[in-house]
Structures are given as C-alpha cells and as structure tokens.
Coordinates of C-alpha atoms in Angstrom, one line a residue:
M1 CA 99.1 83.6 131.0
S2 CA 100.9 83.1 127.7
E3 CA 104.6 84.0 127.5
V4 CA 105.0 87.7 127.0
K5 CA 106.6 88.6 123.7
D6 CA 107.6 92.0 122.2
V7 CA 104.9 93.1 119.8
V8 CA 105.6 92.4 116.2
E9 CA 104.5 95.3 114.1
D10 CA 101.3 94.2 112.3
P11 CA 101.5 95.1 108.6
L12 CA 97.8 96.0 108.8
F13 CA 98.6 98.9 111.1
A14 CA 102.2 99.7 110.3
Q15 CA 103.0 103.3 111.3
E16 CA 103.6 105.3 108.2
S17 CA 103.8 109.0 108.9
E18 CA 103.6 111.8 106.5
E19 CA 104.4 114.8 108.6
G20 CA 102.4 113.4 111.5
Y21 CA 99.6 112.1 109.2
R22 CA 96.9 110.1 111.0
N23 CA 94.0 108.3 109.3
P24 CA 91.0 110.5 110.0
T25 CA 88.8 107.4 110.8
E26 CA 91.3 105.9 113.3
V27 CA 89.9 105.4 116.8
K28 CA 91.9 104.2 119.8
M29 CA 90.7 102.6 123.0
S30 CA 92.8 101.7 126.0
Q31 CA 91.4 99.7 128.9
I32 CA 93.0 98.4 132.1
V33 CA 91.8 94.9 132.9
L34 CA 90.1 94.9 136.3
P35 CA 88.9 91.8 138.2
C36 CA 85.3 92.6 137.1
H37 CA 86.4 92.0 133.5
A38 CA 88.2 88.7 134.2
N39 CA 87.2 85.1 134.6
H40 CA 88.1 82.8 137.4
R41 CA 91.7 82.5 136.2
G42 CA 92.3 86.2 136.3
E43 CA 92.3 86.5 132.5
L44 CA 90.2 88.9 130.5
S45 CA 86.9 87.4 129.4
V46 CA 86.8 87.1 125.6
G47 CA 83.2 88.3 125.7
Q48 CA 84.4 91.6 127.3
L49 CA 87.1 91.9 124.7
L50 CA 84.6 91.4 121.9
K51 CA 82.5 94.2 123.4
W52 CA 85.4 96.6 123.5
M53 CA 86.5 95.7 119.9
D54 CA 83.0 96.1 118.6
S55 CA 82.6 99.5 120.3
T56 CA 85.9 100.8 119.0
A57 CA 85.2 99.6 115.5
C58 CA 81.7 101.1 115.5
L59 CA 83.0 104.5 116.5
S60 CA 85.5 104.4 113.7
A61 CA 82.8 103.5 111.2
E62 CA 80.5 106.3 112.4
R63 CA 83.4 108.8 112.3
H64 CA 83.6 108.1 108.5
A65 CA 79.9 107.7 107.8
G66 CA 78.8 110.7 109.8
C67 CA 75.7 108.7 111.0
S68 CA 74.7 105.7 113.1
C69 CA 76.2 102.3 112.0
M70 CA 75.3 98.7 112.8
T71 CA 77.6 95.6 113.0
A72 CA 76.9 93.4 110.0
S73 CA 79.6 90.8 110.5
V74 CA 83.0 90.1 112.1
D75 CA 85.5 87.9 110.2
D76 CA 87.2 84.9 111.8
I77 CA 89.3 85.8 114.8
H78 CA 92.2 83.8 116.2
F79 CA 93.4 84.8 119.7
E80 CA 97.1 84.5 120.0
H81 CA 97.4 85.2 123.7
T82 CA 95.3 85.7 126.8
I83 CA 95.4 88.9 128.9
G84 CA 95.8 89.0 132.7
V85 CA 94.3 91.3 135.3
G86 CA 96.4 94.5 135.6
K87 CA 97.4 94.5 131.9
V88 CA 96.3 97.2 129.5
V89 CA 94.4 96.4 126.4
N90 CA 95.0 98.7 123.4
I91 CA 92.6 98.6 120.5
I92 CA 93.0 100.5 117.2
A93 CA 90.3 100.6 114.6
K94 CA 90.1 102.3 111.3
V95 CA 88.1 102.1 108.1
N96 CA 90.0 100.4 105.3
R97 CA 87.4 100.9 102.6
A98 CA 83.9 102.1 102.1
F99 CA 81.5 100.6 99.6
T100 CA 77.9 101.8 98.9
S101 CA 76.4 101.6 102.4
S102 CA 78.8 99.3 104.1
M103 CA 82.5 99.6 105.1
E104 CA 85.3 97.4 106.3
V105 CA 86.9 98.3 109.6
G106 CA 90.3 96.8 110.6
I107 CA 90.8 96.1 114.3
L108 CA 94.1 95.4 116.0
V109 CA 94.3 94.4 119.7
T110 CA 97.5 94.5 121.6
C111 CA 98.3 94.0 125.3
E112 CA 100.7 96.2 127.3
D113 CA 102.5 95.3 130.5
L114 CA 103.0 98.6 132.4
Y115 CA 105.8 97.2 134.6
T116 CA 108.0 95.8 131.9
D117 CA 107.0 98.3 129.1
S118 CA 106.5 95.3 126.7
Q119 CA 103.6 94.8 124.3
W120 CA 102.4 91.9 122.2
N121 CA 99.7 91.2 119.7
V122 CA 96.5 89.5 120.9
C123 CA 94.4 89.4 117.7
H124 CA 93.3 91.3 114.7
A125 CA 90.0 91.2 112.9
F126 CA 88.0 92.8 110.1
A127 CA 84.4 93.9 110.8
T128 CA 81.8 95.1 108.4
F129 CA 79.5 97.9 109.4
V130 CA 76.4 99.2 107.6
A131 CA 75.3 102.8 107.8
R132 CA 71.7 103.2 109.0
R133 CA 69.1 104.9 106.9
T134 CA 68.5 108.5 107.7
E135 CA 65.3 110.6 107.2
A136 CA 66.7 111.4 103.7
G137 CA 66.8 107.7 102.9
K138 CA 69.7 105.2 102.2
V139 CA 73.2 106.5 103.0
Q140 CA 75.7 106.8 100.2
L141 CA 79.1 106.6 101.9
K142 CA 82.0 108.8 100.8
Q143 CA 85.0 106.9 99.4
M144 CA 88.2 106.4 101.4
I145 CA 91.3 108.0 99.8
P146 CA 94.4 106.0 100.8
R147 CA 97.3 108.2 101.8
T148 CA 100.0 105.7 102.6
Q149 CA 101.3 102.4 101.1
T150 CA 99.7 100.5 104.0
E151 CA 96.4 102.2 103.5
Q152 CA 96.6 101.5 99.8
M153 CA 97.3 97.8 100.5
E154 CA 94.4 97.5 102.9
Y155 CA 92.1 99.4 100.6
S156 CA 92.9 97.0 97.7
L157 CA 92.6 93.8 99.8
A158 CA 89.3 94.9 101.3
A159 CA 87.6 94.3 98.0
E160 CA 88.8 90.8 97.9
R161 CA 87.8 90.1 101.5
R162 CA 84.4 91.6 100.7
R163 CA 84.1 89.1 97.9
M164 CA 84.8 86.3 100.3
R165 CA 82.2 87.5 102.8
L166 CA 79.5 87.7 100.2
I167 CA 80.0 84.1 99.2
H168 CA 80.9 82.8 102.6
A169 CA 77.7 80.9 103.3
E170 CA 77.6 79.5 99.8
I171 CA 81.2 78.3 100.0
I172 CA 80.7 76.7 103.4
T173 CA 77.6 74.9 102.1
D174 CA 79.4 73.6 99.0
L175 CA 82.4 72.5 100.9
L176 CA 80.4 70.6 103.5
S177 CA 78.3 68.9 100.9
S178 CA 81.3 67.9 98.9
S179 CA 83.1 66.7 102.0
T180 CA 80.4 64.6 103.5
A181 CA 81.3 61.5 101.5
Q182 CA 85.0 61.6 102.5
L183 CA 84.2 62.3 106.2
G184 CA 82.6 58.9 106.7
E185 CA 80.5 57.7 109.5
C186 CA 80.9 59.0 113.1
Q187 CA 83.4 57.0 115.0
E188 CA 82.4 55.4 118.3
Y189 CA 84.9 56.1 121.1
Q190 CA 84.9 54.3 124.4
D191 CA 83.9 56.5 127.3
A192 CA 82.7 59.2 124.9
V193 CA 80.6 61.9 126.5
P194 CA 77.1 62.3 125.1
A195 CA 76.7 65.6 123.3
E196 CA 73.4 66.2 125.1
Q197 CA 75.3 66.6 128.4
T198 CA 77.0 69.7 126.9
R199 CA 73.9 71.4 125.8
V200 CA 73.3 74.9 127.2
E201 CA 70.3 77.2 126.9
S202 CA 70.0 80.6 128.5
V203 CA 67.8 83.6 128.1
E204 CA 68.7 87.3 128.5
L205 CA 66.3 90.2 128.8
V206 CA 67.6 93.1 126.7
L207 CA 67.5 96.1 129.0
P208 CA 68.6 99.7 128.3
P209 CA 72.2 99.1 129.6
H210 CA 72.5 96.4 126.8
A211 CA 71.5 98.8 124.1
N212 CA 73.7 101.1 122.1
H213 CA 73.2 104.7 121.2
Q214 CA 70.8 103.6 118.4
V215 CA 68.5 101.8 120.9
S216 CA 69.1 98.4 119.5
T217 CA 71.0 95.6 121.2
F218 CA 74.8 96.3 121.2
G219 CA 76.4 93.8 118.8
G220 CA 79.3 93.3 121.2
Q221 CA 76.9 92.5 124.0
I222 CA 75.3 89.7 121.9
M223 CA 78.7 88.3 121.0
A224 CA 79.7 88.4 124.7
W225 CA 76.5 86.5 125.7
M226 CA 77.2 83.9 122.9
E227 CA 80.8 83.4 124.2
N228 CA 79.4 82.9 127.7
V229 CA 77.1 80.0 126.8
A230 CA 79.7 78.5 124.5
T231 CA 82.2 78.5 127.3
I232 CA 79.8 76.7 129.6
A233 CA 79.2 74.0 127.0
A234 CA 82.9 73.5 126.5
S235 CA 83.4 73.3 130.3
R236 CA 80.7 70.6 130.6
L237 CA 82.7 68.3 128.2
S238 CA 86.1 68.9 129.6
K239 CA 85.2 69.3 133.3
A240 CA 87.7 72.1 133.3
H241 CA 87.9 75.8 132.4
P242 CA 88.5 76.1 128.6
T243 CA 90.4 78.8 126.7
L244 CA 88.8 80.2 123.5
R245 CA 91.2 80.1 120.6
S246 CA 89.2 81.1 117.6
I247 CA 85.8 82.1 116.4
D248 CA 84.4 81.6 112.9
M249 CA 82.7 84.5 111.3
F250 CA 79.9 86.3 113.2
H251 CA 77.1 87.2 110.8
F252 CA 74.2 89.3 112.2
R253 CA 71.0 88.3 110.4
G254 CA 68.8 90.8 112.0
P255 CA 68.6 93.4 114.8
S256 CA 67.5 93.0 118.4
H257 CA 65.9 95.7 120.5
I258 CA 65.2 96.7 124.1
G259 CA 62.5 94.4 125.5
D260 CA 63.6 91.4 123.4
R261 CA 64.2 88.1 125.1
L262 CA 67.4 86.7 123.6
V263 CA 67.6 82.9 123.7
L264 CA 71.2 81.6 123.5
K265 CA 71.9 78.0 122.7
A266 CA 75.2 76.1 122.6
I267 CA 76.4 72.5 122.2
V268 CA 79.7 70.8 121.6
N269 CA 79.6 69.6 118.0
N270 CA 82.8 67.6 118.0
A271 CA 85.9 67.1 120.1
F272 CA 89.3 66.4 118.6
K273 CA 92.5 65.5 120.5
H274 CA 93.4 68.9 121.7
S275 CA 90.4 71.1 120.7
M276 CA 86.7 71.1 120.5
E277 CA 84.1 73.0 118.4
V278 CA 81.1 74.6 120.1
G279 CA 78.2 75.7 118.0
V280 CA 76.2 78.7 119.4
C281 CA 73.2 80.7 118.2
A282 CA 71.2 83.6 119.3
E283 CA 67.5 84.0 118.7
A284 CA 65.1 86.8 119.8
Y285 CA 61.4 87.1 120.5
Q286 CA 58.9 89.4 122.2
G287 CA 55.6 88.2 123.6
R288 CA 54.3 85.2 121.7
E289 CA 56.0 86.0 118.4
P290 CA 58.2 83.4 116.6
L291 CA 61.9 83.3 117.3
R292 CA 64.0 85.5 115.1
H293 CA 67.5 84.2 114.2
I294 CA 70.0 86.9 115.2
N295 CA 73.4 85.3 115.0
S296 CA 75.3 82.0 114.8
A297 CA 79.0 81.2 115.3
F298 CA 81.4 78.3 115.8
M299 CA 84.0 78.6 118.6
T300 CA 87.1 76.5 119.0
F301 CA 88.3 75.9 122.6
E302 CA 91.3 74.3 124.2
V303 CA 92.0 73.3 127.8
L304 CA 95.5 74.2 129.0
D305 CA 97.5 72.4 131.7
S306 CA 99.8 74.1 134.2
D307 CA 102.5 74.4 131.6
R308 CA 100.1 76.2 129.2
K309 CA 100.1 73.1 126.9
P310 CA 96.8 71.8 125.4
R311 CA 95.3 68.8 127.3
T312 CA 93.9 65.7 125.7
L313 CA 90.1 66.1 125.6
P314 CA 87.3 63.5 126.0
R315 CA 85.6 62.4 122.8
I316 CA 82.0 63.3 122.0
R317 CA 79.1 60.9 121.2
P318 CA 76.8 62.9 118.8
E319 CA 73.0 62.9 119.0
P320 CA 71.2 61.0 116.3
V321 CA 70.5 62.8 113.0
D322 CA 71.2 66.5 113.6
G323 CA 74.0 65.6 116.0
K324 CA 75.8 63.4 113.5
R325 CA 75.4 66.1 110.9
R326 CA 77.0 68.7 113.2
Y327 CA 79.7 66.2 114.1
Q328 CA 80.7 65.7 110.5
E329 CA 80.4 69.4 109.6
A330 CA 82.8 70.2 112.5
I331 CA 85.4 67.9 110.9
A332 CA 85.0 69.7 107.6
R333 CA 85.2 73.1 109.3
K334 CA 88.4 72.1 111.1
K335 CA 89.9 71.2 107.8
I336 CA 88.8 74.5 106.4
R337 CA 90.2 76.4 109.4
L338 CA 93.6 74.7 109.0
D339 CA 93.6 75.4 105.2
R340 CA 92.7 79.0 105.8
K341 CA 95.4 79.5 108.5
Y342 CA 98.0 77.7 106.5
I343 CA 97.4 79.3 103.1
M344 CA 96.5 82.8 104.3
S345 CA 99.4 83.1 106.8
C346 CA 101.2 86.5 106.7
K347 CA 104.5 84.5 106.8
Q348 CA 104.5 83.7 103.1
T349 CA 108.1 82.4 103.4
E350 CA 106.8 79.5 105.5
V351 CA 104.3 78.4 102.9
P352 CA 105.5 76.1 100.1
L353 CA 105.4 77.5 96.6
S354 CA 103.0 74.8 95.5
V355 CA 100.1 74.2 97.9
P356 CA 97.9 71.1 97.2
W357 CA 94.7 72.2 95.6
D358 CA 91.3 70.7 96.3
P359 CA 87.7 72.1 96.4
S360 CA 87.9 72.7 100.2
N361 CA 90.7 75.2 100.0
Q362 CA 89.9 76.8 96.6
I363 CA 88.5 80.0 98.1
Y364 CA 91.5 80.6 100.2
L365 CA 94.0 79.8 97.5
S366 CA 92.2 82.1 95.2
Y367 CA 92.2 84.9 97.9
N368 CA 95.9 84.3 98.5
N369 CA 96.6 84.4 94.7
V370 CA 94.9 87.7 94.1
S371 CA 96.1 89.3 97.4
A372 CA 99.7 88.5 96.6
L373 CA 99.4 90.2 93.3
K374 CA 97.7 93.2 94.9
L375 CA 100.4 93.5 97.5
M376 CA 103.1 93.6 94.8
D377 CA 101.1 96.3 93.0
T378 CA 100.9 98.5 96.1
R379 CA 104.7 98.5 96.8
N380 CA 106.3 101.9 96.2
N381 CA 110.0 101.0 96.4
W382 CA 110.5 99.6 92.9
V383 CA 113.7 100.6 91.2
L384 CA 113.7 101.5 87.5
A385 CA 116.3 99.2 86.0
T386 CA 115.9 100.2 82.4
E387 CA 113.5 101.6 79.8
K388 CA 113.3 100.7 76.1
N389 CA 110.6 101.4 73.5
K390 CA 108.2 102.7 76.1
V391 CA 108.5 99.5 78.1
R392 CA 109.8 100.0 81.7
L393 CA 111.5 97.3 83.7
Y394 CA 111.6 97.7 87.5
T395 CA 113.2 95.4 90.1
L396 CA 112.8 94.9 93.8
E397 CA 114.9 92.6 96.0
E398 CA 113.1 91.5 99.1
N399 CA 113.5 88.5 101.4
C400 CA 116.1 86.9 99.1
V401 CA 113.6 87.0 96.2
L402 CA 114.0 89.2 93.1
C403 CA 110.7 90.7 92.1
I404 CA 110.2 92.3 88.7
K405 CA 107.7 94.7 87.2
V406 CA 107.2 95.4 83.6
E407 CA 105.0 98.3 82.5
T408 CA 103.7 99.6 79.2
H409 CA 100.7 101.3 77.6
V410 CA 98.4 100.2 74.8
N411 CA 95.7 101.9 72.8
V412 CA 93.2 99.3 73.6
P413 CA 90.2 99.6 76.0
A414 CA 90.9 98.1 79.4
E415 CA 88.1 95.5 79.4
Q416 CA 89.1 94.2 76.0
T417 CA 92.8 94.0 77.1
F418 CA 91.6 92.1 80.2
H419 CA 89.7 89.6 78.1
L420 CA 92.5 89.1 75.6
L421 CA 95.1 88.5 78.2
S422 CA 92.8 86.3 80.2
D423 CA 92.6 83.8 77.3
L424 CA 95.8 81.9 78.2
R425 CA 95.4 79.7 75.1
R426 CA 96.4 82.7 73.0
R427 CA 99.4 83.6 75.0
K428 CA 101.7 81.7 72.6
E429 CA 100.7 84.1 69.8
W430 CA 102.9 86.7 71.3
D431 CA 105.0 85.1 74.0
Q432 CA 107.8 82.8 72.9
H433 CA 108.1 81.3 76.4
Y434 CA 104.7 79.6 76.0
K435 CA 104.8 76.3 74.1
E436 CA 101.8 74.5 75.4
C437 CA 98.7 75.4 77.5
E438 CA 96.1 72.9 78.7
M439 CA 93.1 73.7 80.7
I440 CA 92.8 71.1 83.5
N441 CA 89.7 72.3 85.2
E442 CA 87.4 75.3 84.9
V443 CA 86.6 75.7 88.6
D444 CA 84.2 78.6 88.4
E445 CA 83.7 81.9 86.7
E446 CA 86.8 83.4 88.3
D447 CA 89.3 80.5 88.8
A448 CA 90.7 77.8 86.6
L449 CA 93.5 75.3 86.7
Y450 CA 96.1 75.0 83.8
R451 CA 99.2 73.2 82.8
V452 CA 101.6 75.4 80.9
A453 CA 104.8 74.1 79.3
T454 CA 107.8 76.2 78.2
P455 CA 110.6 75.5 75.8
R456 CA 114.1 74.2 76.8
V457 CA 116.5 76.9 78.1
S458 CA 119.6 75.1 77.0
K459 CA 120.4 72.6 74.2
G460 CA 119.8 69.0 75.4
G461 CA 118.0 70.2 78.5
K462 CA 114.4 69.7 79.5
G463 CA 111.5 72.1 79.1
T464 CA 109.7 73.3 82.2
D465 CA 106.0 72.9 83.0
F466 CA 103.8 74.6 85.6
I467 CA 100.5 73.6 87.3
L468 CA 98.8 77.0 87.8
L469 CA 95.7 78.2 89.7
A470 CA 94.7 81.3 87.6
S471 CA 92.4 83.8 89.2
R472 CA 90.9 86.9 87.5
R473 CA 89.0 89.8 88.9
K474 CA 87.1 92.7 87.4
P475 CA 87.2 96.0 89.2
C476 CA 85.1 96.5 92.3
D477 CA 84.9 100.2 91.3
T478 CA 86.8 102.7 89.2
S479 CA 89.6 102.8 91.8
D480 CA 90.5 99.2 91.1
P481 CA 92.3 97.6 88.2
Y482 CA 91.5 94.4 86.3
L483 CA 93.6 91.5 87.7
I484 CA 94.9 88.3 86.2
A485 CA 96.8 86.5 89.0
L486 CA 98.3 83.0 89.3
R487 CA 100.3 80.8 91.5
S488 CA 101.5 77.2 91.5
V489 CA 99.5 74.4 93.0
T490 CA 99.9 70.6 93.0
L491 CA 97.5 68.1 91.7
P492 CA 97.6 64.3 92.2
T493 CA 96.3 63.9 88.7
H494 CA 99.2 65.8 87.2
P495 CA 102.5 64.8 88.9
P496 CA 105.9 65.8 87.5
T497 CA 107.0 63.8 84.3
E498 CA 110.3 62.7 83.0
N499 CA 110.1 65.0 80.0
F500 CA 109.7 68.3 81.9
T501 CA 111.2 69.9 85.0
R502 CA 108.4 71.0 87.3
G503 CA 108.6 74.7 87.9
E504 CA 106.9 76.8 90.6
V505 CA 105.5 80.3 90.7
L506 CA 104.6 82.0 94.0
C507 CA 103.1 85.2 92.5
A508 CA 102.8 86.4 88.9
G509 CA 100.2 88.1 86.7
F510 CA 98.9 91.4 85.2
T511 CA 97.2 94.4 86.6
I512 CA 95.3 96.4 84.0
W513 CA 94.4 100.0 84.6
E514 CA 92.0 102.1 82.5
E515 CA 93.7 105.5 81.9
C516 CA 90.9 106.6 79.5
S517 CA 88.4 104.9 77.3
T518 CA 91.1 104.0 74.7
V519 CA 94.3 103.9 76.7
T520 CA 95.3 101.1 79.1
K521 CA 98.3 100.7 81.4
I522 CA 99.5 97.1 81.6
T523 CA 101.7 96.1 84.5
Y524 CA 103.2 92.6 84.7
Y525 CA 104.7 91.1 87.9
N526 CA 106.8 88.1 88.6
Q527 CA 109.2 86.8 91.2
A528 CA 112.5 85.2 90.4
T529 CA 112.0 81.7 91.8
P530 CA 114.2 78.8 90.5
G531 CA 111.6 77.8 88.0
V532 CA 111.6 81.2 86.2
L533 CA 115.0 82.6 87.0
P534 CA 116.7 81.4 83.7
Y535 CA 114.2 83.3 81.7
I536 CA 114.7 86.7 83.3
T537 CA 118.3 87.1 84.6
T538 CA 119.7 88.0 81.2
D539 CA 117.0 90.6 80.8
I540 CA 117.8 92.2 84.1
A541 CA 121.5 92.2 83.4
G542 CA 120.8 94.0 80.1
L543 CA 122.1 91.2 77.9
S544 CA 118.9 90.4 76.2
S545 CA 115.9 92.2 74.8
S546 CA 113.4 89.3 75.1
F547 CA 111.3 91.2 77.7
Y548 CA 111.0 94.1 75.4
S549 CA 110.3 92.1 72.3
A550 CA 107.7 90.0 74.2
F551 CA 105.9 93.1 75.4
S552 CA 106.2 94.8 72.0
A553 CA 104.6 91.6 70.6
C554 CA 102.0 91.8 73.3
S555 CA 101.1 95.3 72.3
H556 CA 100.8 94.4 68.6
F557 CA 98.6 91.4 69.5
L558 CA 96.3 93.5 71.6
E559 CA 95.9 96.3 69.1
A560 CA 95.4 93.8 66.3
N561 CA 92.5 92.2 68.2
K562 CA 91.1 95.3 70.0
D563 CA 87.8 94.9 67.9
S564 CA 87.6 91.2 68.2
R565 CA 84.3 90.1 69.6
D566 CA 85.6 86.6 70.3
A567 CA 87.4 87.9 73.3
L568 CA 84.1 89.1 74.8
S569 CA 82.1 86.0 74.0
P570 CA 81.5 83.9 77.1
S571 CA 81.5 80.7 75.1
L572 CA 85.0 81.4 73.9
R573 CA 86.4 83.0 77.0
P574 CA 87.7 80.7 79.7
P575 CA 87.4 82.5 83.0
G576 CA 90.1 83.0 85.6
L577 CA 93.3 82.9 83.5
G578 CA 96.8 84.1 84.1
S579 CA 100.4 83.9 83.1
S580 CA 103.4 82.0 84.5
L581 CA 106.3 83.9 82.9

C-alpha cells in the first residue's frame, strides 16, 4: 500500500459554494473495498475501480441528458496510489460541458481511511459519453451554464480537450511514423523473454449481469476484462504480480450486446528498466460473423518490491514483423507519455518556462499554451489598477508572479479582429515593442513557431528576443472567445545569440469576445517574468502611458483595417499566431 497522504484539493473539483450551490449533474459514489473486490495483495482491482468510475460517470451524464448514454472514450488515466481492503473509495463525477450529442464528464477518485480520517487522491479522469437516440431521433443536449469559477474553467478547457480527442488517433499515427527513423532497430538483450510467452487470449460470454440498463455490455465491464488479461500478460513477463500505473485512452469503436462472445487479447509490447507496456484489445462476435473491434488500450505496469520501489524488469524479445513494430511504437508512446505528463502537469511552477519543442510533443505544448491562457481568462480575482481612455489595466499577484490583464473595446467584428491580431508580422504597425518577427515554422493550421525581437530597454544594452509557440483557436460555440495564445519554447536551430538576451514567456495572448456584430472586447494577458518585466513595471506603477498608447494604436490599427480582405485571405494569413509582450 502506498504511503497515505492527506488529500490535496484537486482544482478540477475544488469546492466553491454559493449558498450551498451544488452542480446539478454531480453524482457521488462511495464503496468500501471488500475482499471480493481485491487482488491477491489485498488491493482493490483496477478493473473493479474502472467499473465504479464508469458507472458513476454514466449516471452523471444521464442526469444531464435526461436519456440513456453510452461511454465513447475515457482519457488517459494515471493511478497515483493503490487502495487496500477496508478502505473507502469515493468517486465524484459531473458534466463539465455538453456539445451536440456528446458531453465530457470529469471524474475524481479519492481514498478514505476510516480509522485515521485521512484522504488522498487516487486518480482523476475525463470520460466522453454520447446520448443515445430516442424515438424522436438524435438528441440535442442542453448546454451547461457554469456557475462558479471552477466550473467556468472546466467548461472552457473541455473544448480544448475535445479537440485533442478528435485528432488523437491522427496525432499518434503521425508521431509514430515520424519517430520510426530515430527509434532505430530493436535491441537484442541477453536472456530477453520472447514476447510470445506473454501472449494472453481469453473469451467472455456477455450475460445479462454484464449488461447495463440499456441492454448493451457495460463499458466498465469491458474495461475490467481488458485490465484482467493485460495483468496476466504482465505477470508472465515479470514472474510476479504487477501494479497498473497508467492507461492510455480507451476508445469504444462499437457496442457489444448480450449474447456476444468477447475475445480479449493482450501481449507485452516492450519492457523498459522499471516499466512495461501491454497492448490489449477487445473484439466481439456472434455465431459465425466476423470479429468486431470494440476497444483497444495500452497499459503501463510496474512490479514493486517490499519497499514499494519499482523492480528491474526482464527485457523482451519481440516477434518478427508485427512484434518489432509494436516494440518500436511502445518506445514512441513512452516518450509521448513522459512529454504529456511533464508538459501538462498541474504544477506549472515545476515546468521550465521554455520547454524543448519537437513534433512529438507539439499537441501537448499547444494544449498547455491555450489552456494556460484560458485559466487566466477564467480568474475572477483581478484588481483594477487604473483606467485611461477606455483601456482598463488589471493586476493579479499569484505564486510570486505578477499577472496583468488589459481590456478594451473596438468597433470591429470579432472574426476580423482575430485575423488581424493573428498576423504577427503586422504587430509592429501598432506596437513599439515589436522590432522584428520571423516565422520559423508553420506547424499546422493552428500552431506556428516564431522568433520575435524587441528593442533595447536601456542605452547600450541588448535587445531581447523570444522563440514562441503561437496557438490560435476559433470559438467552439458562441460561449467561447477567439484565442491567440503563446508560450516560449526552445529550438536547437535557434540558440541564444550574442546580440540579444533570450527572453521567456510562460503565458501571454489575447482573448477576443464578440459583444455584437460590430463591437468586440479585446483582453490581453501577460505574466511578469524576467524577460518582460522591464516593459511593464513602469506602466503598473503609473509612471508611463505606453500600455495605453499601445492599445490606442491597436484600436486605430484594427478600425483602419476592419474592411481589409487581406486579413481573411488564407494565402496571406499565417495560422496560429500570438504576441509576446
């Protein structure tokens, strides 16, 4: 059993009460762990936990939808602690956001020790549920209305997570194909275990107890069966009892029903020093019909010694052809998992300002970039520092960082404002802090890499330059703003030079809200890191009006170009731009 720690309040489920307000979609489940729920070590089976999580989340989704819902996917899950017999598992699920016929449900799992009155986090996850068709046809879900700052934050981030889910398979395919060359040939290890020895195949007959109230196989039951065969495969390699640490995204590709035979297959794809990846899939059939692909997942296991430290694992000898492909893909997925965990950590203070950029971590850096800006936008404790010429300057000091927000309105349509501000090459037309701007790489339609140089702050000093990942997003629906977000990254091809001091930006950019067809609210955010502090301290102290003159110039620039078609021309519009100052 992992060392018990007091629970750290998860920001996803922070308690924010408004006269006893409770999210109407929130569902709570509490279960005491009995021996029948546990494995041989007296720890709760992860398969059983997945069933409880899926059941709780489904009830939350149905409470919002008002009809039956099915599990479409479950995002990556990392299990921080195991749970022993006699402990209480508490699960909270609530809908973060509803789209047309699908919705995201946030799930938080904590463990409670009844004797010591302590609690600790076990995991949190995001599941997507789809409302089933009714006799009247396809369901149109009602929209969620965020009531608290936490709900607004999750509502906003749900759109970005949905974007990641929709392109998940494509991103993984691209990353694996681009990584194959650098992964090299499979290494031959002495005394390596043949992968074939870890292969597991099992069949389950779907009976009424395995079905949900919709008479299709319970998604949590399928995930539990998959976890079971994956654990057996991992045990065959390690000759020990493994501990499941993480699961890559579950994606249900089709339903299963009572009477189906569910074929479950698992094999160890690769073994590293202290962990192994097991690939597992579920396929269904009835009678002589062909197998239907139901689900696939990749599970990472460790084997712990008596001190709860990971043991060194035997190496694997992959099978020819497909085995070697799976072996190499597991290396790529491990790198992706480490990038994702590192970049998307909630502890932003532990992440360097400039993270190395490469194609394998682009999707996570982009998510982090946009999410950081959205989090700043949802904060409600900004303090109005001063107002001048209809430009308002707000400040917020948090975690030893000074955050700023500048807000104004322009008589320009929101989409045109978005396109004009997205074109970073035109920033110097209104911002004196922009001296040079070079596009390094147009990554895709929503992300680009830039080098931006600023003038010298003092006579005889050096100018400052920034390597920026700029990400832009159009609204998911009318309740979202346009976004232009950026953060610093490092590139081997663009190291610091003698002529410039290399600056860093953790989070900056614009949110652009449509107030009506002709009026747009522009909000600019930045954080006072060493690279940008000289440019903003005098403004906050009230000794300079450069902020106001810059935003006045910005307003004039936007209004002078509000009818410009160049801003809307794809050939002239570099996608995914932002601002550093």
